[in-house]
Amino acid sequence: MHSGPKSREIFERVKQFIPCGVNSNFRYWGDNENLIVKRGKGSYIWDEDGKRYVDYRLGFGPVILGHAYPEVVDRIKEALEMGNIFAMTNKYEISVAEKICNLTGVDMVRLANTGTESTMHAIRIARAYTGRNKILKFEGHYHGFNDYTLWNCYPPISGTGYRRSPILIPQGSGIPLSISNLVISLPFNDEELLEKRVKENWGDIACIIMEPLQGNTASIMPQKGFLEKVRELCDEYGIVMILDEIKTGFRIARGGAQEYFNIKADLVTYAKALGNGFPVAAIGGKRHIMSEIAPGKIALGGTYTGNVVSAAAADATLDAIAQGALEKVDAHGKKLMEGIAKVFKKYSVPHVLTGPPSMFGIVLTEKNVVKEYRDWAESDHTTYEKIIGKLFEMGVMPDKDSREPWFIAASHTDEDARFVIDAFEKAVKDVLG
Ligand SMILES: Cc1ncc(COP(=O)(O)O)c(C=O)c1O
């Protein structure tokens, strides 16, 4: 999996000015592997060497419609004429807030710029509302770069200990160890363990924050009844249930995971697909909690929140979603899942396909069900990476890390599906045949 000569040459230069040559650690693959992207259009991106890829990373999920999507670009151009920041409410913020509430069923919403910001705010709101400080999260769930949640996101399994009492591991250096006193981390999908820990600690727990499905671990799904169990425990013990829908929101259904799984959280965080790739995020929730956000009560805001360009991008994206864009997304995802399953069957490759069609995961494992991060951690990552390496050579780009789902956009075509399934078979044959 090598980048072309032009990408490599530029990357050498970039590394002098940007640590690792990337503006987010997750983007670093290796000095000879990272691409320099020239442009994107629809379902494709082109690198500086002129090579085209069918894009299934989609910037880690945001590009729900397609790159440079005409309706989004037009709305932004129109909006730019009015200026960008006024530190007062503008018409696009109002429109976006109404659309989010109508599509998802949250009562009220505040805009932010990034997912990290919105989960940080949601946790603060939960703490303020409950007067408690601890957060409960799950292994392999990622909630952005804030210190409170960067625990047991992608821990080495050898270090996390016994699954009934996981050891807390920070995501790298620089996160104060004292914060671990405020974090409880558990394996996903274990109702009994969750109930036990909540009963022992509820007086300290402000929120249970979770991805509704593991968008950061191969799209592992919640087992039947698990989300309902979280809801029940939060109701019983006065804990705020935060659904982090930054990957699932406006992607797996118009109303996100709340609609898909028929569950109602107290607070919900959105970003990614909300703006088709522009920096816009949101914290939504029930009125009795959200209406407590006010000066002197709960601190929440930011200079760039609701800026015209980002809000206009979200406005156009939500219109496309309301008009049925996700049906195309789902149809393409289903085709790929069926095609990939057939190839695996033909070559007798043990696997589990996880998640909804719009963001499905592939786990190479002998297990029949993949329920939690530890199941993924024990799966065959080496073979997966080799298959993805072959796909890259053929111009197909899912992420090489099998934790990342294959993200689908409304711009992916039937021709893309045929090309990709054909390439997938060649790749599997090459690696395993
Ligand atoms: C579930 C989830 N929460 C939060 C974040 C952080 O979002 P951002 O990168 O916009 O800060 C991400 C990013 O991938 C995410 O997947």
Coordinates of C-alpha atoms and ligand atoms in Angstrom, one line a residue:
M1 CA 0.0 0.0 0.0
H2 CA 2.2 2.8 -1.3
S3 CA 1.4 6.4 -2.2
G4 CA 2.5 7.7 -5.6
P5 CA 5.8 9.6 -6.2
K6 CA 4.2 13.0 -6.2
S7 CA 2.3 12.4 -2.9
R8 CA 5.5 11.1 -1.3
E9 CA 7.5 14.1 -2.5
I10 CA 4.9 16.6 -1.1
F11 CA 4.6 14.6 2.1
E12 CA 8.3 14.9 2.8
R13 CA 8.0 18.7 2.6
V14 CA 4.7 18.8 4.7
K15 CA 6.3 16.8 7.5
Q16 CA 8.6 19.7 8.3
F17 CA 5.7 22.0 9.1
I18 CA 2.9 19.7 10.3
P19 CA 3.6 16.9 12.9
C20 CA 3.4 13.6 11.0
G21 CA 2.2 15.6 8.0
V22 CA -1.5 15.4 9.1
N23 CA -3.8 17.6 11.1
S24 CA -5.4 14.7 13.0
N25 CA -3.5 11.7 14.4
F26 CA -6.0 9.2 13.0
R27 CA -5.1 10.3 9.4
Y28 CA -1.4 9.1 9.7
W29 CA -0.8 5.8 7.9
G30 CA 3.0 6.1 7.2
D31 CA 5.4 8.4 5.4
N32 CA 5.2 6.2 2.2
E33 CA 1.5 5.6 2.5
N34 CA -0.2 8.9 3.1
L35 CA -1.8 10.5 0.1
I36 CA -2.0 14.1 -0.7
V37 CA -5.5 14.7 -2.0
K38 CA -6.1 17.0 -4.9
R39 CA -9.9 17.0 -5.1
G40 CA -13.1 15.1 -4.5
K41 CA -16.3 14.9 -6.5
G42 CA -19.3 12.8 -5.8
S43 CA -18.1 9.3 -4.7
Y44 CA -14.5 9.8 -5.9
I45 CA -11.3 11.4 -4.7
W46 CA -8.1 12.0 -6.7
D47 CA -4.6 12.2 -5.3
E48 CA -1.8 14.4 -6.5
D49 CA -0.5 11.6 -8.7
G50 CA -3.8 11.7 -10.6
K51 CA -5.1 8.3 -9.2
R52 CA -8.8 8.0 -8.6
Y53 CA -10.3 6.2 -5.7
V54 CA -13.9 5.3 -5.0
D55 CA -14.1 6.8 -1.5
Y56 CA -15.6 4.7 1.4
R57 CA -13.8 6.7 4.1
L58 CA -15.7 9.9 3.3
G59 CA -13.6 11.8 5.7
F60 CA -14.4 9.3 8.5
G61 CA -18.1 9.6 7.8
P62 CA -19.3 13.1 7.3
V63 CA -19.7 13.1 3.5
I64 CA -23.2 11.7 3.4
L65 CA -24.2 13.2 0.1
G66 CA -21.0 13.2 -1.9
H67 CA -17.9 15.4 -2.3
A68 CA -18.6 18.9 -3.6
Y69 CA -22.3 18.2 -3.6
P70 CA -24.0 20.8 -5.8
E71 CA -26.9 21.7 -3.5
V72 CA -24.6 22.2 -0.6
V73 CA -22.0 24.2 -2.6
D74 CA -24.8 26.4 -4.0
R75 CA -26.3 27.1 -0.5
I76 CA -22.9 28.1 0.8
K77 CA -22.2 30.4 -2.1
E78 CA -25.6 32.1 -1.6
A79 CA -24.9 32.4 2.2
L80 CA -21.4 33.8 1.8
E81 CA -22.9 37.0 0.4
M82 CA -24.3 37.8 3.8
G83 CA -21.1 37.6 5.8
N84 CA -20.1 34.8 8.2
I85 CA -20.1 35.8 11.9
F86 CA -22.2 38.3 13.8
A87 CA -22.3 36.9 17.4
M88 CA -26.0 37.2 17.0
T89 CA -28.5 34.6 15.7
N90 CA -28.7 34.3 11.9
K91 CA -31.4 32.8 9.7
Y92 CA -29.5 29.6 8.9
E93 CA -29.1 28.7 12.5
I94 CA -32.8 29.0 13.1
S95 CA -33.6 26.9 10.0
V96 CA -31.1 24.2 11.0
A97 CA -32.3 24.0 14.6
E98 CA -35.9 23.5 13.4
K99 CA -34.9 20.9 10.9
I100 CA -32.8 18.9 13.5
C101 CA -35.7 19.0 16.0
N102 CA -38.2 17.9 13.3
L103 CA -36.1 15.1 11.9
T104 CA -34.8 13.6 15.2
G105 CA -37.5 14.4 17.7
V106 CA -35.2 16.3 20.1
D107 CA -37.0 19.2 21.7
M108 CA -34.2 21.8 21.7
V109 CA -30.7 22.1 20.2
R110 CA -27.5 24.1 20.4
L111 CA -25.0 24.2 17.6
A112 CA -21.3 23.6 18.0
N113 CA -18.4 23.1 15.6
T114 CA -17.1 19.6 16.2
G115 CA -18.0 16.3 17.7
T116 CA -15.4 16.7 20.4
E117 CA -17.0 20.0 21.4
S118 CA -20.5 18.6 21.5
T119 CA -19.7 15.6 23.7
M120 CA -17.7 17.8 26.0
H121 CA -20.7 20.1 26.3
A122 CA -23.2 17.3 26.7
I123 CA -21.1 15.9 29.6
R124 CA -21.0 19.3 31.3
I125 CA -24.8 19.7 31.0
A126 CA -25.3 16.2 32.5
R127 CA -23.0 17.1 35.4
A128 CA -24.7 20.4 36.0
Y129 CA -28.2 18.8 35.8
T130 CA -27.4 15.9 38.2
G131 CA -24.9 17.5 40.5
R132 CA -22.7 14.4 40.0
N133 CA -19.3 14.1 38.4
K134 CA -18.6 10.6 37.1
I135 CA -19.2 9.4 33.5
L136 CA -19.8 5.8 32.5
K137 CA -18.6 4.8 29.0
F138 CA -17.9 1.7 27.1
E139 CA -14.8 0.0 25.7
G140 CA -14.1 0.8 22.1
H141 CA -16.5 3.7 22.1
Y142 CA -14.9 7.0 21.1
H143 CA -16.3 10.4 21.9
G144 CA -13.7 12.8 20.6
F145 CA -10.5 14.4 21.9
N146 CA -11.7 15.6 25.3
D147 CA -9.8 14.3 28.3
Y148 CA -12.9 12.9 30.0
T149 CA -13.7 10.4 27.3
L150 CA -10.2 9.4 26.0
W151 CA -10.2 6.3 28.1
N152 CA -10.4 2.7 26.8
C153 CA -11.1 3.9 23.3
Y154 CA -8.7 1.5 21.5
P155 CA -6.8 -0.1 24.5
P156 CA -4.4 -2.9 24.0
I157 CA -6.4 -5.8 25.4
S158 CA -3.3 -7.1 27.2
G159 CA -3.5 -4.0 29.4
T160 CA -7.2 -3.7 30.1
G161 CA -7.4 -6.7 32.5
Y162 CA -10.4 -8.8 33.4
R163 CA -13.5 -7.7 31.5
R164 CA -15.6 -7.6 34.6
S165 CA -13.3 -4.9 36.1
P166 CA -11.5 -3.2 33.2
I167 CA -8.3 -1.2 33.9
L168 CA -8.6 2.4 32.6
I169 CA -6.1 3.2 29.9
P170 CA -5.7 6.7 28.5
Q171 CA -5.4 7.3 24.8
G172 CA -1.8 8.4 24.9
S173 CA 0.2 10.8 27.1
G174 CA -0.9 14.1 28.4
I175 CA -4.3 13.1 29.9
P176 CA -4.2 13.6 33.7
L177 CA -4.4 10.2 35.4
S178 CA -6.5 11.8 38.1
I179 CA -9.3 12.1 35.6
S180 CA -9.6 8.3 35.7
N181 CA -11.3 8.7 39.1
L182 CA -14.2 10.2 37.3
V183 CA -14.6 7.5 34.6
I184 CA -16.1 4.1 34.7
S185 CA -15.5 2.0 31.6
L186 CA -17.3 -1.3 30.8
P187 CA -17.5 -3.7 27.9
F188 CA -20.5 -3.0 25.6
N189 CA -23.6 -5.2 25.5
D190 CA -23.2 -6.7 29.0
E191 CA -26.5 -5.9 30.8
E192 CA -25.6 -7.7 34.0
L193 CA -22.3 -6.0 34.5
L194 CA -23.8 -2.6 33.6
E195 CA -26.6 -3.0 36.1
K196 CA -24.1 -4.1 38.8
R197 CA -21.8 -1.1 38.3
V198 CA -24.7 1.4 38.2
K199 CA -26.3 0.0 41.4
E200 CA -22.9 0.3 43.1
N201 CA -22.1 3.8 41.9
W202 CA -25.3 5.6 40.8
G203 CA -25.0 8.4 43.4
D204 CA -21.8 9.6 41.6
I205 CA -22.8 8.9 38.0
A206 CA -23.9 12.0 36.0
C207 CA -24.3 10.3 32.6
I208 CA -23.9 7.2 30.6
I209 CA -22.4 8.3 27.3
M210 CA -22.4 5.8 24.5
E211 CA -22.4 5.3 20.7
P212 CA -25.7 3.6 19.9
L213 CA -23.7 1.2 17.8
Q214 CA -19.9 1.1 17.8
G215 CA -19.2 3.4 15.0
N216 CA -15.5 3.3 16.1
T217 CA -15.3 -0.4 16.4
A218 CA -16.5 -2.0 13.1
S219 CA -20.1 -0.9 13.7
I220 CA -20.8 -3.5 16.3
M221 CA -24.5 -3.4 17.0
P222 CA -26.2 -3.2 20.4
Q223 CA -27.7 -6.6 21.4
K224 CA -31.4 -6.8 21.6
G225 CA -32.5 -5.0 24.8
F226 CA -29.2 -3.4 25.7
L227 CA -30.2 0.2 24.8
E228 CA -33.5 -0.3 26.6
K229 CA -31.5 -1.5 29.7
V230 CA -29.5 1.7 29.6
R231 CA -32.6 3.7 29.3
E232 CA -34.3 1.9 32.2
L233 CA -31.2 2.3 34.5
C234 CA -30.9 6.0 33.7
D235 CA -34.6 6.5 34.5
E236 CA -34.4 4.5 37.7
Y237 CA -31.2 6.2 39.0
G238 CA -31.6 9.8 37.7
I239 CA -28.7 9.4 35.3
V240 CA -28.5 11.4 32.0
M241 CA -28.5 9.1 29.0
I242 CA -26.3 10.6 26.3
L243 CA -26.4 9.0 22.8
D244 CA -23.3 10.1 20.9
E245 CA -24.7 10.1 17.4
I246 CA -21.8 11.8 15.7
K247 CA -21.3 8.9 13.3
T248 CA -24.9 7.6 13.2
G249 CA -26.8 10.9 13.2
F250 CA -28.5 11.7 9.8
R251 CA -26.8 8.6 8.4
I252 CA -28.4 5.4 9.6
A253 CA -31.9 7.0 9.5
R254 CA -33.3 10.5 9.1
G255 CA -33.8 10.5 12.9
G256 CA -30.5 8.7 13.5
A257 CA -30.2 5.9 16.0
Q258 CA -33.1 7.2 18.1
E259 CA -35.4 6.4 15.1
Y260 CA -33.4 3.3 14.0
F261 CA -33.5 1.6 17.4
N262 CA -36.7 3.3 18.6
I263 CA -35.0 4.7 21.7
K264 CA -35.1 8.2 23.3
A265 CA -32.0 9.6 25.0
D266 CA -31.9 12.6 27.3
L267 CA -29.2 14.3 25.3
V268 CA -27.9 13.5 21.8
T269 CA -24.8 14.7 20.1
Y270 CA -24.5 15.2 16.3
A271 CA -21.8 16.3 13.9
K272 CA -20.3 14.6 10.7
A273 CA -23.3 13.9 8.4
L274 CA -25.1 17.0 9.7
G275 CA -23.0 19.2 7.5
N276 CA -21.8 16.9 4.7
G277 CA -18.2 17.6 5.8
F278 CA -18.4 21.2 7.0
P279 CA -17.6 21.9 10.6
V280 CA -20.9 21.9 12.3
A281 CA -22.2 19.9 15.3
A282 CA -25.1 19.9 17.7
I283 CA -26.2 19.0 21.2
G284 CA -29.9 18.2 21.3
G285 CA -32.1 16.9 24.0
K286 CA -35.2 17.0 26.1
R287 CA -36.6 20.3 27.0
H288 CA -36.4 20.0 30.8
I289 CA -32.6 19.6 30.5
M290 CA -31.8 21.8 27.5
S291 CA -33.8 24.7 28.8
E292 CA -31.5 24.9 31.8
I293 CA -28.7 26.1 29.5
A294 CA -28.4 29.8 30.3
P295 CA -25.8 32.4 31.4
G296 CA -24.8 31.8 35.0
K297 CA -26.2 28.3 35.0
I298 CA -24.5 26.1 32.5
A299 CA -21.5 27.4 30.5
L300 CA -21.9 26.6 26.8
G301 CA -20.9 28.5 23.7
G302 CA -18.1 29.4 21.2
T303 CA -17.1 32.1 18.8
Y304 CA -17.8 30.0 15.7
T305 CA -20.9 28.2 16.7
G306 CA -23.7 28.7 14.2
N307 CA -21.5 30.5 11.7
V308 CA -23.2 31.2 8.4
V309 CA -21.1 28.9 6.2
S310 CA -21.4 25.8 8.4
A311 CA -25.1 26.4 9.2
A312 CA -25.9 26.9 5.5
A313 CA -24.1 23.6 4.7
A314 CA -26.1 21.8 7.4
D315 CA -29.3 23.5 6.1
A316 CA -28.8 22.2 2.6
T317 CA -27.7 18.7 3.8
L318 CA -30.7 18.3 6.0
D319 CA -33.0 19.3 3.1
A320 CA -31.4 16.5 0.9
I321 CA -31.8 14.0 3.8
A322 CA -35.4 15.0 4.3
Q323 CA -36.0 14.5 0.6
G324 CA -34.8 10.9 0.7
A325 CA -31.0 10.9 0.2
L326 CA -30.6 8.1 2.7
E327 CA -32.5 5.7 0.6
K328 CA -29.8 5.8 -2.0
V329 CA -27.2 5.4 0.7
D330 CA -28.9 2.3 2.1
A331 CA -29.4 0.7 -1.3
H332 CA -25.7 1.0 -2.2
G333 CA -24.6 -0.3 1.2
K334 CA -26.9 -3.3 0.9
K335 CA -25.5 -4.1 -2.5
L336 CA -21.9 -4.0 -1.2
M337 CA -22.7 -6.1 1.9
E338 CA -24.4 -8.8 -0.2
G339 CA -21.5 -8.8 -2.7
I340 CA -18.9 -8.9 -0.1
A341 CA -20.7 -11.8 1.8
K342 CA -20.9 -13.8 -1.5
V343 CA -17.1 -13.3 -2.1
F344 CA -16.3 -14.4 1.5
K345 CA -18.6 -17.5 1.1
K346 CA -17.0 -18.4 -2.2
Y347 CA -13.5 -18.3 -0.7
S348 CA -14.6 -19.8 2.7
V349 CA -13.4 -16.8 4.7
P350 CA -14.8 -16.8 8.3
H351 CA -16.2 -13.3 8.9
V352 CA -19.0 -11.3 10.5
L353 CA -20.6 -8.3 8.7
T354 CA -21.8 -5.8 11.2
G355 CA -23.9 -2.7 11.4
P356 CA -26.4 -1.0 9.1
P357 CA -25.8 -0.7 5.3
S358 CA -24.9 3.0 5.5
M359 CA -21.9 2.3 7.7
F360 CA -21.1 -1.4 7.8
G361 CA -18.1 -3.1 9.4
I362 CA -16.2 -6.3 8.4
V363 CA -14.7 -8.5 11.1
L364 CA -12.6 -11.4 10.1
T365 CA -13.3 -13.9 12.9
E366 CA -14.4 -17.5 13.6
K367 CA -17.0 -16.2 16.0
N368 CA -20.7 -16.1 15.0
V369 CA -21.4 -12.8 16.8
V370 CA -19.3 -9.8 17.6
K371 CA -20.6 -8.1 20.6
E372 CA -17.9 -5.9 22.0
Y373 CA -14.5 -4.3 21.4
R374 CA -12.6 -7.4 22.8
D375 CA -14.2 -9.6 20.1
W376 CA -12.9 -7.2 17.5
A377 CA -9.5 -7.0 19.1
E378 CA -9.1 -10.8 18.7
S379 CA -10.1 -10.7 15.1
D380 CA -7.7 -11.0 12.1
H381 CA -6.6 -7.5 11.3
T382 CA -3.6 -8.6 9.2
T383 CA -5.6 -10.3 6.5
Y384 CA -8.1 -7.4 6.5
E385 CA -5.3 -4.9 5.9
K386 CA -3.8 -7.0 3.1
I387 CA -7.2 -7.1 1.4
I388 CA -7.6 -3.4 1.8
G389 CA -4.1 -2.9 0.4
K390 CA -5.1 -4.7 -2.8
L391 CA -8.3 -2.6 -3.0
F392 CA -6.2 0.5 -2.8
E393 CA -4.1 -0.6 -5.7
M394 CA -7.3 -1.0 -7.7
G395 CA -8.6 2.4 -6.7
V396 CA -11.1 1.5 -3.9
M397 CA -10.6 3.3 -0.6
P398 CA -12.2 2.0 2.6
D399 CA -10.1 2.7 5.7
K400 CA -7.4 0.1 6.2
D401 CA -8.2 -0.1 9.9
S402 CA -11.0 -2.6 10.3
R403 CA -12.4 -0.6 13.2
E404 CA -13.6 2.0 10.7
P405 CA -16.8 1.2 9.0
W406 CA -17.3 1.4 5.2
F407 CA -19.2 4.7 4.9
I408 CA -21.6 5.2 2.0
A409 CA -22.7 8.4 0.4
A410 CA -25.8 9.2 -1.8
S411 CA -23.4 9.8 -4.7
H412 CA -22.1 6.2 -4.9
T413 CA -23.4 4.6 -8.1
D414 CA -24.4 1.1 -9.2
E415 CA -21.4 1.2 -11.4
D416 CA -19.3 1.8 -8.3
A417 CA -20.9 -1.2 -6.6
R418 CA -20.1 -3.5 -9.6
F419 CA -16.5 -2.2 -9.8
V420 CA -16.0 -2.5 -6.0
I421 CA -17.4 -6.0 -5.7
D422 CA -15.3 -7.2 -8.6
A423 CA -12.2 -5.6 -7.1
F424 CA -13.1 -7.2 -3.7
E425 CA -13.1 -10.6 -5.2
K426 CA -9.8 -10.1 -6.9
A427 CA -8.3 -8.8 -3.7
V428 CA -9.5 -11.8 -1.6
K429 CA -8.3 -14.2 -4.3
D430 CA -4.9 -12.5 -4.4
V431 CA -4.5 -12.5 -0.6
L432 CA -6.1 -15.9 0.3
G433 CA -6.6 -17.8 -3.0
Ligands
LIG1 C1 -18.8 8.8 17.9 C2 -17.9 10.0 17.8 N1 -17.9 11.0 18.8 C3 -17.1 12.0 18.7 C4 -16.2 12.2 17.7 C5 -15.4 13.4 17.6 O1 -15.8 14.2 16.6 P1 -14.8 15.4 16.0 O2 -13.7 14.6 15.3 O3 -15.7 16.2 15.1 O4 -14.3 16.2 17.1 C6 -16.1 11.2 16.7 C7 -15.2 11.3 15.6 O5 -14.9 10.4 14.9 C8 -17.0 10.1 16.8 O6 -16.9 9.1 15.9

